[in-house]
mmCIF file of C-alpha atoms in Angstrom:
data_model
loop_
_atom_site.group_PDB
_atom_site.id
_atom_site.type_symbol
_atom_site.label_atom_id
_atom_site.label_comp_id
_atom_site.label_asym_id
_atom_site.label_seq_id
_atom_site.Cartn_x
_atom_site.Cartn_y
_atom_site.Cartn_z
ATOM 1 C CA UNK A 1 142.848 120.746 25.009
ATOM 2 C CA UNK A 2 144.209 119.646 21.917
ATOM 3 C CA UNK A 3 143.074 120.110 18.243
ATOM 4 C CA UNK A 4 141.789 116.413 17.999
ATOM 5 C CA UNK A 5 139.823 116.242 21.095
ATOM 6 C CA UNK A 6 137.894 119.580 20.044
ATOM 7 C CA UNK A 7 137.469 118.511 16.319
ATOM 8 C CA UNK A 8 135.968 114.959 18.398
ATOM 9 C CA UNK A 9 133.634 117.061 20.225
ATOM 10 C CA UNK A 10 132.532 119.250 17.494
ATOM 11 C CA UNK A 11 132.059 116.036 15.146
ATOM 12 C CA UNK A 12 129.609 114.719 18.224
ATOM 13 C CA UNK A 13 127.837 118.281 18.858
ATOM 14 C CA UNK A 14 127.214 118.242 15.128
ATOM 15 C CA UNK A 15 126.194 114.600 14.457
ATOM 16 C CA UNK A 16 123.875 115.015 17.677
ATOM 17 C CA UNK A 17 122.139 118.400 16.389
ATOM 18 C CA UNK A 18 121.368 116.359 13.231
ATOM 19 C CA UNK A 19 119.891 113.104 15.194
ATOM 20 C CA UNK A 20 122.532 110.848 13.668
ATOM 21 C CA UNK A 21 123.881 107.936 15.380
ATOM 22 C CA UNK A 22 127.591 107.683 14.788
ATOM 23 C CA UNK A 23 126.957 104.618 12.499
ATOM 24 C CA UNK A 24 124.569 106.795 10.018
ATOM 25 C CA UNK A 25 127.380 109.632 10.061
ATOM 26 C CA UNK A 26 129.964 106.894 8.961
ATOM 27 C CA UNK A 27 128.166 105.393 6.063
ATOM 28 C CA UNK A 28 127.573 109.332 4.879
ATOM 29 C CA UNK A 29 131.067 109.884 4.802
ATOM 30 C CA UNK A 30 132.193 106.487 3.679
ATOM 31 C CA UNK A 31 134.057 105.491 7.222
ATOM 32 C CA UNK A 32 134.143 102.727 10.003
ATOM 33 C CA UNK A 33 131.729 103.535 12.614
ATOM 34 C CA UNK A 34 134.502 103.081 15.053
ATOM 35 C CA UNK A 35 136.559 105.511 13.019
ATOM 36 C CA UNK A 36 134.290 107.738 14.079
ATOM 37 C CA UNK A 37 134.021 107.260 17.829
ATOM 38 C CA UNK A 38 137.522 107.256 18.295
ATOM 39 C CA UNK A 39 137.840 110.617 16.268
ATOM 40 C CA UNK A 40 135.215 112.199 18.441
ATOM 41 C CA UNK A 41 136.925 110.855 21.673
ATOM 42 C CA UNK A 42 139.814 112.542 20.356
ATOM 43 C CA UNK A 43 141.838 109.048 20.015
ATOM 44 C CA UNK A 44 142.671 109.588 16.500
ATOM 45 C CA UNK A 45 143.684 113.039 14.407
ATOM 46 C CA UNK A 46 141.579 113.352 11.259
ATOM 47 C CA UNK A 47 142.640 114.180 8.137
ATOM 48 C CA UNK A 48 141.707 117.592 6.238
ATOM 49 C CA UNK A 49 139.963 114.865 4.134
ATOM 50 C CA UNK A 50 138.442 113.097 6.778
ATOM 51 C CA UNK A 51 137.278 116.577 8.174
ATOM 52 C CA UNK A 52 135.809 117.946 4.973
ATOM 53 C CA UNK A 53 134.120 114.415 4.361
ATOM 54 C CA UNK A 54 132.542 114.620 7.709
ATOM 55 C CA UNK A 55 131.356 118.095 7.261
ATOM 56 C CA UNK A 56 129.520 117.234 3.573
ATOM 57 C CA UNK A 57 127.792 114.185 5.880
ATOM 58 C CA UNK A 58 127.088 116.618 8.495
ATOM 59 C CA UNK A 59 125.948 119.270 5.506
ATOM 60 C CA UNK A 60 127.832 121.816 7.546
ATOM 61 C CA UNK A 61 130.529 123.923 5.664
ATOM 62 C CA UNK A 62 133.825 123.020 6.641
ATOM 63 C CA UNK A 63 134.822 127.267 7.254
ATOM 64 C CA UNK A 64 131.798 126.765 9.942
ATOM 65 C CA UNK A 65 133.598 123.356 11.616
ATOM 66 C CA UNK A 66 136.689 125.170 11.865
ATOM 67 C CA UNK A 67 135.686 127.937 12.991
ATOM 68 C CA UNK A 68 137.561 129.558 16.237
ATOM 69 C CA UNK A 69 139.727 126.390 16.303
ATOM 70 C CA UNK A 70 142.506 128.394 16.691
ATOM 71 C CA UNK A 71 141.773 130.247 19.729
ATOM 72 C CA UNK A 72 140.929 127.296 22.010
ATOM 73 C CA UNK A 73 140.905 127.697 26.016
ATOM 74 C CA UNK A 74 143.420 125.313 27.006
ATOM 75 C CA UNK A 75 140.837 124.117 29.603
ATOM 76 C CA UNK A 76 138.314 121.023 29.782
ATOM 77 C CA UNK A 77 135.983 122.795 29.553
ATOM 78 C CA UNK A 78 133.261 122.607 27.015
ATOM 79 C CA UNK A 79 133.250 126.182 24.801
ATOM 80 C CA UNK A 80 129.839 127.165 25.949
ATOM 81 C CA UNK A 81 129.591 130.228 24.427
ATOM 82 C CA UNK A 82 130.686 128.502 20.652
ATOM 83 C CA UNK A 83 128.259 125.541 20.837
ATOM 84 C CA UNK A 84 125.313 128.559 21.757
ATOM 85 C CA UNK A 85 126.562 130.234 18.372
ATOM 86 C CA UNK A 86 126.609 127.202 16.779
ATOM 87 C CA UNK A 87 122.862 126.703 18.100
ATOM 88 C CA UNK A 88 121.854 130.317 16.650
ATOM 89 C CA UNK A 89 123.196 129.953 13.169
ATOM 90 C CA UNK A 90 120.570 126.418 12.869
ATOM 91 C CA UNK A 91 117.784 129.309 13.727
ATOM 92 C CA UNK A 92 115.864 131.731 11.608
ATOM 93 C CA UNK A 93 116.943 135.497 11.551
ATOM 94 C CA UNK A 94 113.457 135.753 12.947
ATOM 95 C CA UNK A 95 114.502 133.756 15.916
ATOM 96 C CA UNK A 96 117.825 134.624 16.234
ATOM 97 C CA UNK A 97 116.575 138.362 16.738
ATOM 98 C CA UNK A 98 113.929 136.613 19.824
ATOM 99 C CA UNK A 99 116.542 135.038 21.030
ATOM 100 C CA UNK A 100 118.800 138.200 21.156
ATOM 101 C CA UNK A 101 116.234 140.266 22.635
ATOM 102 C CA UNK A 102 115.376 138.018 25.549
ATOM 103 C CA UNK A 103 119.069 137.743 26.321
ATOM 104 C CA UNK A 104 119.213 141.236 26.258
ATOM 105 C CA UNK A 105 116.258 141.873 28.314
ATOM 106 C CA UNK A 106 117.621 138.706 30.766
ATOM 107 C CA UNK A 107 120.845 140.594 31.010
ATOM 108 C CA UNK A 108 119.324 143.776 32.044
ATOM 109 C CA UNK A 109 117.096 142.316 34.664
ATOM 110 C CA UNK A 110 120.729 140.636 36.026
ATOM 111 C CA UNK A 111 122.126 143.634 36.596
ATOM 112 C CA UNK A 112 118.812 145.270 38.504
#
């Protein structure tokens, strides 16, 4: 998997978790709605600018895009377990410790 294709999916798993379409993400950041498909099908390599742009749109910190980049499966695969971390952060401590608890208790019952 290369480093444009997962910035394009992360960009779409983002915009998507905020309800935009990709034509409301472009006019945030000041880009061509196609711009922005084709960097989410991985067709084009964005920018640092382009990236931090898109994050302020996305009003995600740009350390919180990036994050893990570096250790990509090289696999098609979609990085389940980073998109449910990504989930948990956009959750209340409250629910985050729920959510942690029923995995928990989930896991145990697995192993029964």
């Amino acid at each position: 998997m290369s480093i444009a294709s997962e910035v394009g999916k992360r960009i779409r798993f983002y915009r998507k978790m905020k309800h935009l379409s990709q034509e409301q993400l472009a006019e945030l950041c000041n880009f061509h709605p196609t711009y922005i498909g084709q960097l989410e099908r991985g067709e084009k390599n964005a920018s640092l600018e382009s990236v931090f742009k898109i994050s302020c749109g996305l009003e995600i910190p740009i350390t919180q895009f990036l994050e893990d980049i570096d250790t990509l499966e090289h696999s098609s695969n979609d990085n389940i377990p980073l998109e449910i971390y990504h989930l948990c952060l956009q959750l209340s401590e409250k629910k985050q410790k729920t959510l942690k608890k029923l995995l928990d208790d989930m896991l145990e019952f697995l192993e029964q």
